[in-house]
PDB file of C-alpha atoms in Angstrom:
ATOM      1  CA  GLU A 193     -88.974  40.770 -82.112  1.00 70.00           C
ATOM      2  CA  THR A 194     -87.592  37.957 -79.936  1.00 76.00           C
ATOM      3  CA  GLY A 195     -85.787  40.149 -77.406  1.00 93.00           C
ATOM      4  CA  VAL A 196     -82.397  39.229 -78.861  1.00 96.00           C
ATOM      5  CA  THR A 197     -80.647  41.829 -81.009  1.00 96.00           C
ATOM      6  CA  GLN A 198     -77.567  41.459 -83.167  1.00 97.00           C
ATOM      7  CA  THR A 199     -75.322  44.048 -84.802  1.00 97.00           C
ATOM      8  CA  PRO A 200     -74.325  44.544 -87.453  1.00 97.00           C
ATOM      9  CA  ARG A 201     -76.936  42.807 -89.596  1.00 95.00           C
ATOM     10  CA  HIS A 202     -74.556  42.651 -92.551  1.00 96.00           C
ATOM     11  CA  LEU A 203     -70.754  42.677 -92.614  1.00 96.00           C
ATOM     12  CA  VAL A 204     -68.255  42.444 -95.448  1.00 95.00           C
ATOM     13  CA  MET A 205     -64.621  42.044 -94.478  1.00 92.00           C
ATOM     14  CA  GLY A 206     -61.286  41.148 -95.981  1.00 90.00           C
ATOM     15  CA  MET A 207     -59.197  38.237 -94.790  1.00 88.00           C
ATOM     16  CA  THR A 208     -56.796  40.522 -92.948  1.00 87.00           C
ATOM     17  CA  ASN A 209     -59.456  42.552 -91.121  1.00 88.00           C
ATOM     18  CA  LYS A 210     -60.490  42.318 -87.483  1.00 93.00           C
ATOM     19  CA  LYS A 211     -64.141  42.799 -86.661  1.00 95.00           C
ATOM     20  CA  SER A 212     -66.579  41.936 -83.887  1.00 97.00           C
ATOM     21  CA  LEU A 213     -70.169  40.760 -83.868  1.00 98.00           C
ATOM     22  CA  LYS A 214     -72.377  41.871 -81.001  1.00 98.00           C
ATOM     23  CA  CYS A 215     -75.396  40.217 -79.421  1.00 98.00           C
ATOM     24  CA  GLU A 216     -77.607  41.589 -76.677  1.00 97.00           C
ATOM     25  CA  GLN A 217     -80.562  39.964 -74.954  1.00 97.00           C
ATOM     26  CA  HIS A 218     -83.263  41.759 -72.975  1.00 94.00           C
ATOM     27  CA  LEU A 219     -84.983  38.648 -71.599  1.00 95.00           C
ATOM     28  CA  GLY A 220     -83.149  38.098 -68.326  1.00 94.00           C
ATOM     29  CA  HIS A 221     -81.699  34.827 -69.617  1.00 94.00           C
ATOM     30  CA  ASN A 222     -78.559  33.265 -68.176  1.00 91.00           C
ATOM     31  CA  ALA A 223     -77.240  31.308 -71.182  1.00 91.00           C
ATOM     32  CA  MET A 224     -76.104  32.596 -74.573  1.00 93.00           C
ATOM     33  CA  TYR A 225     -75.025  30.827 -77.743  1.00 93.00           C
ATOM     34  CA  TRP A 226     -73.276  31.448 -81.070  1.00 94.00           C
ATOM     35  CA  TYR A 227     -74.323  29.447 -84.120  1.00 94.00           C
ATOM     36  CA  LYS A 228     -73.056  29.363 -87.700  1.00 94.00           C
ATOM     37  CA  GLN A 229     -75.511  28.765 -90.549  1.00 93.00           C
ATOM     38  CA  SER A 230     -73.974  28.104 -93.954  1.00 92.00           C
ATOM     39  CA  ALA A 231     -75.951  27.667 -97.148  1.00 86.00           C
ATOM     40  CA  LYS A 232     -77.509  24.208 -97.468  1.00 79.00           C
ATOM     41  CA  LYS A 233     -75.968  23.047 -94.187  1.00 85.00           C
ATOM     42  CA  PRO A 234     -77.513  22.505 -90.767  1.00 87.00           C
ATOM     43  CA  LEU A 235     -76.991  25.048 -88.044  1.00 89.00           C
ATOM     44  CA  GLU A 236     -73.700  24.474 -86.240  1.00 90.00           C
ATOM     45  CA  LEU A 237     -73.308  25.275 -82.557  1.00 89.00           C
ATOM     46  CA  MET A 238     -70.075  27.203 -81.983  1.00 92.00           C
ATOM     47  CA  PHE A 239     -70.031  28.367 -78.367  1.00 91.00           C
ATOM     48  CA  VAL A 240     -72.227  28.200 -75.281  1.00 90.00           C
ATOM     49  CA  TYR A 241     -71.972  30.501 -72.289  1.00 90.00           C
ATOM     50  CA  SER A 242     -73.842  29.754 -69.083  1.00 84.00           C
ATOM     51  CA  LEU A 243     -73.681  32.281 -66.244  1.00 76.00           C
ATOM     52  CA  GLU A 244     -70.942  34.059 -68.215  1.00 72.00           C
ATOM     53  CA  GLU A 245     -68.710  30.978 -68.234  1.00 74.00           C
ATOM     54  CA  ARG A 246     -67.942  29.217 -71.513  1.00 76.00           C
ATOM     55  CA  VAL A 247     -69.301  25.691 -71.214  1.00 73.00           C
ATOM     56  CA  GLU A 248     -69.074  24.500 -74.807  1.00 70.00           C
ATOM     57  CA  ASN A 249     -66.566  25.089 -77.573  1.00 70.00           C
ATOM     58  CA  ASN A 250     -67.258  22.886 -80.541  1.00 70.00           C
ATOM     59  CA  SER A 251     -63.829  22.680 -82.144  1.00 80.00           C
ATOM     60  CA  VAL A 252     -64.108  26.153 -83.558  1.00 90.00           C
ATOM     61  CA  PRO A 253     -60.961  27.601 -85.194  1.00 92.00           C
ATOM     62  CA  SER A 254     -59.080  30.111 -83.054  1.00 91.00           C
ATOM     63  CA  ARG A 255     -59.756  32.863 -85.585  1.00 94.00           C
ATOM     64  CA  PHE A 256     -63.177  33.024 -83.858  1.00 95.00           C
ATOM     65  CA  SER A 257     -62.932  34.334 -80.302  1.00 94.00           C
ATOM     66  CA  PRO A 258     -66.036  34.710 -78.121  1.00 94.00           C
ATOM     67  CA  GLU A 259     -66.442  37.060 -75.181  1.00 94.00           C
ATOM     68  CA  CYS A 260     -69.251  37.251 -72.646  1.00 93.00           C
ATOM     69  CA  PRO A 261     -68.693  40.257 -70.341  1.00 93.00           C
ATOM     70  CA  ASN A 262     -72.081  39.846 -68.619  1.00 92.00           C
ATOM     71  CA  SER A 263     -75.244  37.796 -68.934  1.00 90.00           C
ATOM     72  CA  SER A 264     -76.834  40.225 -71.380  1.00 95.00           C
ATOM     73  CA  HIS A 265     -74.011  40.654 -73.887  1.00 96.00           C
ATOM     74  CA  LEU A 266     -72.097  38.296 -76.121  1.00 96.00           C
ATOM     75  CA  PHE A 267     -69.420  39.117 -78.668  1.00 97.00           C
ATOM     76  CA  LEU A 268     -67.723  37.160 -81.416  1.00 97.00           C
ATOM     77  CA  HIS A 269     -64.347  38.591 -82.353  1.00 97.00           C
ATOM     78  CA  LEU A 270     -63.172  37.772 -85.857  1.00 96.00           C
ATOM     79  CA  HIS A 271     -59.637  37.925 -87.276  1.00 93.00           C
ATOM     80  CA  THR A 272     -57.881  36.553 -90.348  1.00 93.00           C
ATOM     81  CA  LEU A 273     -61.031  34.828 -91.553  1.00 93.00           C
ATOM     82  CA  GLN A 274     -61.267  32.689 -94.676  1.00 94.00           C
ATOM     83  CA  PRO A 275     -63.836  32.929 -97.489  1.00 94.00           C
ATOM     84  CA  GLU A 276     -65.424  29.673 -96.261  1.00 93.00           C
ATOM     85  CA  ASP A 277     -66.293  31.476 -93.030  1.00 95.00           C
ATOM     86  CA  SER A 278     -68.912  33.459 -94.956  1.00 96.00           C
ATOM     87  CA  ALA A 279     -72.247  32.539 -93.380  1.00 96.00           C
ATOM     88  CA  LEU A 280     -75.123  33.731 -91.224  1.00 96.00           C
ATOM     89  CA  TYR A 281     -74.017  33.969 -87.596  1.00 97.00           C
ATOM     90  CA  LEU A 282     -76.869  33.583 -85.154  1.00 96.00           C
ATOM     91  CA  CYS A 283     -76.938  34.420 -81.479  1.00 96.00           C
ATOM     92  CA  ALA A 284     -79.445  32.850 -79.093  1.00 94.00           C
ATOM     93  CA  SER A 285     -80.251  33.015 -75.411  1.00 94.00           C
ATOM     94  CA  SER A 286     -82.173  30.876 -72.955  1.00 91.00           C
ATOM     95  CA  ARG A 287     -83.031  30.414 -69.301  1.00 88.00           C
ATOM     96  CA  ASP A 288     -81.136  27.416 -67.926  1.00 80.00           C
ATOM     97  CA  MET A 289     -80.514  25.708 -71.304  1.00 73.00           C
ATOM     98  CA  SER A 290     -84.255  25.564 -72.041  1.00 78.00           C
ATOM     99  CA  GLU A 291     -86.089  27.046 -75.040  1.00 82.00           C
ATOM    100  CA  GLN A 292     -83.756  29.254 -77.057  1.00 88.00           C
ATOM    101  CA  PHE A 293     -84.662  32.635 -78.509  1.00 92.00           C
ATOM    102  CA  PHE A 294     -82.678  33.568 -81.591  1.00 94.00           C
ATOM    103  CA  GLY A 295     -81.560  36.932 -82.854  1.00 95.00           C
ATOM    104  CA  PRO A 296     -81.944  37.966 -86.514  1.00 94.00           C
ATOM    105  CA  GLY A 297     -78.345  37.047 -87.337  1.00 96.00           C
ATOM    106  CA  THR A 298     -75.372  38.785 -88.918  1.00 97.00           C
ATOM    107  CA  ARG A 299     -74.791  37.991 -92.597  1.00 96.00           C
ATOM    108  CA  LEU A 300     -70.984  37.824 -92.926  1.00 96.00           C
ATOM    109  CA  THR A 301     -69.133  37.869 -96.226  1.00 96.00           C
ATOM    110  CA  VAL A 302     -65.369  37.331 -96.259  1.00 95.00           C
ATOM    111  CA  LEU A 303     -63.630  38.465 -99.429  1.00 92.00           C
TER     112      LEU A 303
ATOM    113  CA  LYS B  70     -72.559   9.775 -85.207  1.00 65.00           C
ATOM    114  CA  ASN B  71     -75.784  11.553 -84.252  1.00 66.00           C
ATOM    115  CA  GLN B  72     -77.867  12.417 -87.272  1.00 87.00           C
ATOM    116  CA  VAL B  73     -81.111  14.223 -87.985  1.00 92.00           C
ATOM    117  CA  GLU B  74     -82.611  13.716 -91.443  1.00 94.00           C
ATOM    118  CA  GLN B  75     -85.528  15.825 -92.636  1.00 96.00           C
ATOM    119  CA  SER B  76     -87.819  15.209 -95.568  1.00 96.00           C
ATOM    120  CA  PRO B  77     -88.842  16.451 -97.961  1.00 96.00           C
ATOM    121  CA  GLN B  78     -86.025  18.871 -98.696  1.00 95.00           C
ATOM    122  CA  SER B  79     -88.548  21.313-100.137  1.00 96.00           C
ATOM    123  CA  LEU B  80     -92.298  21.415-100.594  1.00 97.00           C
ATOM    124  CA  ILE B  81     -94.805  23.578-102.431  1.00 97.00           C
ATOM    125  CA  ILE B  82     -98.466  23.536-101.392  1.00 97.00           C
ATOM    126  CA  LEU B  83    -101.545  25.611-102.139  1.00 97.00           C
ATOM    127  CA  GLU B  84    -102.842  28.031 -99.542  1.00 97.00           C
ATOM    128  CA  GLY B  85    -105.391  26.380 -97.296  1.00 97.00           C
ATOM    129  CA  LYS B  86    -104.001  22.862 -97.714  1.00 97.00           C
ATOM    130  CA  ASN B  87    -102.438  20.740 -94.976  1.00 97.00           C
ATOM    131  CA  CYS B  88     -98.940  19.289 -95.035  1.00 97.00           C
ATOM    132  CA  THR B  89     -96.682  17.067 -92.947  1.00 98.00           C
ATOM    133  CA  LEU B  90     -92.938  17.379 -92.571  1.00 98.00           C
ATOM    134  CA  GLN B  91     -90.789  14.485 -91.395  1.00 98.00           C
ATOM    135  CA  CYS B  92     -87.785  14.222 -89.105  1.00 97.00           C
ATOM    136  CA  ASN B  93     -85.850  10.982 -88.522  1.00 96.00           C
ATOM    137  CA  TYR B  94     -83.073  10.921 -85.978  1.00 93.00           C
ATOM    138  CA  THR B  95     -80.468   8.584 -84.555  1.00 91.00           C
ATOM    139  CA  VAL B  96     -79.697  10.588 -81.403  1.00 81.00           C
ATOM    140  CA  SER B  97     -80.184   8.394 -78.358  1.00 79.00           C
ATOM    141  CA  PRO B  98     -80.792   8.930 -75.568  1.00 83.00           C
ATOM    142  CA  PHE B  99     -82.166  12.380 -76.072  1.00 81.00           C
ATOM    143  CA  SER B 100     -83.469  15.068 -73.777  1.00 83.00           C
ATOM    144  CA  ASN B 101     -85.921  16.786 -76.082  1.00 89.00           C
ATOM    145  CA  LEU B 102     -86.832  17.361 -79.711  1.00 93.00           C
ATOM    146  CA  ARG B 103     -87.677  20.795 -81.060  1.00 94.00           C
ATOM    147  CA  TRP B 104     -89.189  22.189 -84.220  1.00 96.00           C
ATOM    148  CA  TYR B 105     -88.256  25.692 -85.358  1.00 96.00           C
ATOM    149  CA  LYS B 106     -89.582  27.959 -88.097  1.00 96.00           C
ATOM    150  CA  GLN B 107     -87.061  30.171 -89.843  1.00 95.00           C
ATOM    151  CA  ASP B 108     -88.245  32.934 -92.141  1.00 93.00           C
ATOM    152  CA  THR B 109     -85.817  34.068 -94.819  1.00 88.00           C
ATOM    153  CA  GLY B 110     -83.267  36.479 -93.380  1.00 83.00           C
ATOM    154  CA  ARG B 111     -84.340  35.907 -89.784  1.00 88.00           C
ATOM    155  CA  GLY B 112     -83.367  33.717 -86.865  1.00 92.00           C
ATOM    156  CA  PRO B 113     -85.299  30.511 -86.055  1.00 93.00           C
ATOM    157  CA  VAL B 114     -88.382  30.748 -83.857  1.00 93.00           C
ATOM    158  CA  SER B 115     -89.408  27.870 -81.620  1.00 92.00           C
ATOM    159  CA  LEU B 116     -92.678  26.123 -82.525  1.00 95.00           C
ATOM    160  CA  THR B 117     -92.728  23.084 -80.240  1.00 93.00           C
ATOM    161  CA  ILE B 118     -90.564  21.348 -77.659  1.00 91.00           C
ATOM    162  CA  MET B 119     -91.184  17.686 -76.752  1.00 92.00           C
ATOM    163  CA  THR B 120     -89.493  15.442 -74.249  1.00 90.00           C
ATOM    164  CA  PHE B 121     -88.984  11.772 -75.057  1.00 84.00           C
ATOM    165  CA  SER B 122     -92.111  10.869 -73.059  1.00 88.00           C
ATOM    166  CA  GLU B 123     -94.442  13.126 -75.033  1.00 91.00           C
ATOM    167  CA  ASN B 124     -96.272  11.932 -78.144  1.00 93.00           C
ATOM    168  CA  THR B 125     -97.772  15.133 -79.409  1.00 96.00           C
ATOM    169  CA  LYS B 126     -97.570  18.886 -78.882  1.00 95.00           C
ATOM    170  CA  SER B 127     -99.656  21.578 -80.547  1.00 96.00           C
ATOM    171  CA  ASN B 128     -99.086  25.264 -81.134  1.00 95.00           C
ATOM    172  CA  GLY B 129    -102.017  26.751 -83.013  1.00 96.00           C
ATOM    173  CA  ARG B 130    -102.101  25.273 -86.516  1.00 97.00           C
ATOM    174  CA  TYR B 131     -98.830  23.417 -85.881  1.00 97.00           C
ATOM    175  CA  THR B 132     -98.895  19.919 -84.354  1.00 97.00           C
ATOM    176  CA  ALA B 133     -95.751  17.932 -83.700  1.00 97.00           C
ATOM    177  CA  THR B 134     -95.743  14.202 -83.030  1.00 97.00           C
ATOM    178  CA  LEU B 135     -93.001  12.001 -81.669  1.00 95.00           C
ATOM    179  CA  ASP B 136     -92.478   8.242 -81.874  1.00 93.00           C
ATOM    180  CA  ALA B 137     -89.469   7.476 -79.685  1.00 89.00           C
ATOM    181  CA  ASP B 138     -89.537   3.788 -80.684  1.00 89.00           C
ATOM    182  CA  THR B 139     -89.070   4.451 -84.384  1.00 92.00           C
ATOM    183  CA  LYS B 140     -87.123   7.663 -83.743  1.00 92.00           C
ATOM    184  CA  GLN B 141     -89.415   9.724 -85.921  1.00 95.00           C
ATOM    185  CA  SER B 142     -91.079  13.066 -85.499  1.00 97.00           C
ATOM    186  CA  SER B 143     -93.456  14.921 -87.760  1.00 98.00           C
ATOM    187  CA  LEU B 144     -94.744  18.473 -87.957  1.00 98.00           C
ATOM    188  CA  HIS B 145     -98.270  18.844 -89.315  1.00 98.00           C
ATOM    189  CA  ILE B 146     -99.434  22.220 -90.558  1.00 98.00           C
ATOM    190  CA  THR B 147    -103.172  22.698 -90.883  1.00 97.00           C
ATOM    191  CA  ALA B 148    -104.926  25.138 -93.223  1.00 97.00           C
ATOM    192  CA  SER B 149    -101.683  26.615 -94.489  1.00 97.00           C
ATOM    193  CA  GLN B 150    -101.266  30.355 -94.918  1.00 97.00           C
ATOM    194  CA  LEU B 151     -98.897  32.345 -97.108  1.00 97.00           C
ATOM    195  CA  SER B 152     -96.999  33.359 -93.967  1.00 96.00           C
ATOM    196  CA  ASP B 153     -96.160  29.698 -93.337  1.00 97.00           C
ATOM    197  CA  SER B 154     -93.632  29.894 -96.177  1.00 97.00           C
ATOM    198  CA  ALA B 155     -90.322  29.321 -94.378  1.00 96.00           C
ATOM    199  CA  SER B 156     -87.719  26.740 -93.502  1.00 96.00           C
ATOM    200  CA  TYR B 157     -88.746  24.260 -90.776  1.00 97.00           C
ATOM    201  CA  ILE B 158     -85.908  22.838 -88.738  1.00 96.00           C
ATOM    202  CA  CYS B 159     -85.879  19.792 -86.478  1.00 96.00           C
ATOM    203  CA  VAL B 160     -83.392  19.777 -83.592  1.00 93.00           C
ATOM    204  CA  VAL B 161     -82.577  16.938 -81.221  1.00 90.00           C
ATOM    205  CA  ILE B 162     -80.950  17.731 -77.876  1.00 86.00           C
ATOM    206  CA  PRO B 163     -79.140  14.685 -76.464  1.00 82.00           C
ATOM    207  CA  GLU B 164     -79.003  13.842 -72.791  1.00 80.00           C
ATOM    208  CA  SER B 165     -75.267  14.426 -72.928  1.00 73.00           C
ATOM    209  CA  GLY B 166     -75.883  18.120 -73.435  1.00 69.00           C
ATOM    210  CA  TYR B 167     -75.405  20.848 -75.972  1.00 65.00           C
ATOM    211  CA  SER B 168     -71.988  19.781 -77.199  1.00 63.00           C
ATOM    212  CA  THR B 169     -73.611  17.193 -79.460  1.00 66.00           C
ATOM    213  CA  LEU B 170     -76.971  18.725 -80.260  1.00 75.00           C
ATOM    214  CA  THR B 171     -77.920  18.020 -83.839  1.00 83.00           C
ATOM    215  CA  PHE B 172     -79.858  20.148 -86.293  1.00 89.00           C
ATOM    216  CA  GLY B 173     -81.546  18.883 -89.415  1.00 93.00           C
ATOM    217  CA  LYS B 174     -80.974  20.729 -92.695  1.00 93.00           C
ATOM    218  CA  GLY B 175     -84.576  21.852 -92.702  1.00 95.00           C
ATOM    219  CA  THR B 176     -87.523  21.593 -95.065  1.00 96.00           C
ATOM    220  CA  MET B 177     -88.181  24.642 -97.209  1.00 96.00           C
ATOM    221  CA  LEU B 178     -91.943  25.144 -97.449  1.00 97.00           C
ATOM    222  CA  LEU B 179     -93.538  27.444-100.000  1.00 97.00           C
ATOM    223  CA  VAL B 180     -97.240  28.165 -99.717  1.00 97.00           C
ATOM    224  CA  SER B 181     -98.592  29.559-102.954  1.00 96.00           C
ATOM    225  CA  PRO B 182    -101.853  31.468-103.450  1.00 95.00           C
TER     226      PRO B 182
END
């Protein structure tokens, strides 16, 4: 266990559904991240939050909407996704942009 | 464009043997270079973190080296164990920050009995 939890671990949704991914860290970190990992592709950084403020948004489509209500929780709200959005979505946290601790990921399938 | 190339793409070795994984990068200047281990179905776990001024960093049976002149890094695994079977990912963090950090595709290592 890395101290970073993600729910759900698996999610299947249709293109018209709205769902949310949740991440929680118990490490006292002040930065949190969302990554996308597709098959046979490198990890892609999606969003970075530092001290609850979004500091990075790597040209992610608006159908992905992050939310960071406090330093321990991070959400990724999903709506009208496409089949190519199917991937493993990883959350990570760190202290001051240093070593990152990853959660186990949410395996998302969009039908 | 910043790139991180890892080789080999996949590798099979016998338990107890050593192996070396390679990472070539074009990111410059960079803040630090990291190696991660990712077990199937799990998130990556940090193995080593090196700044540009460090040449080598060890973590148990894992030893990472860095040559900033040739822009190459390697991860050496000694006396491999079955539990070393995983994907090993090289990540380069540029000085410009996280917006352009670059991950390699990883090397898939299988240690067979």
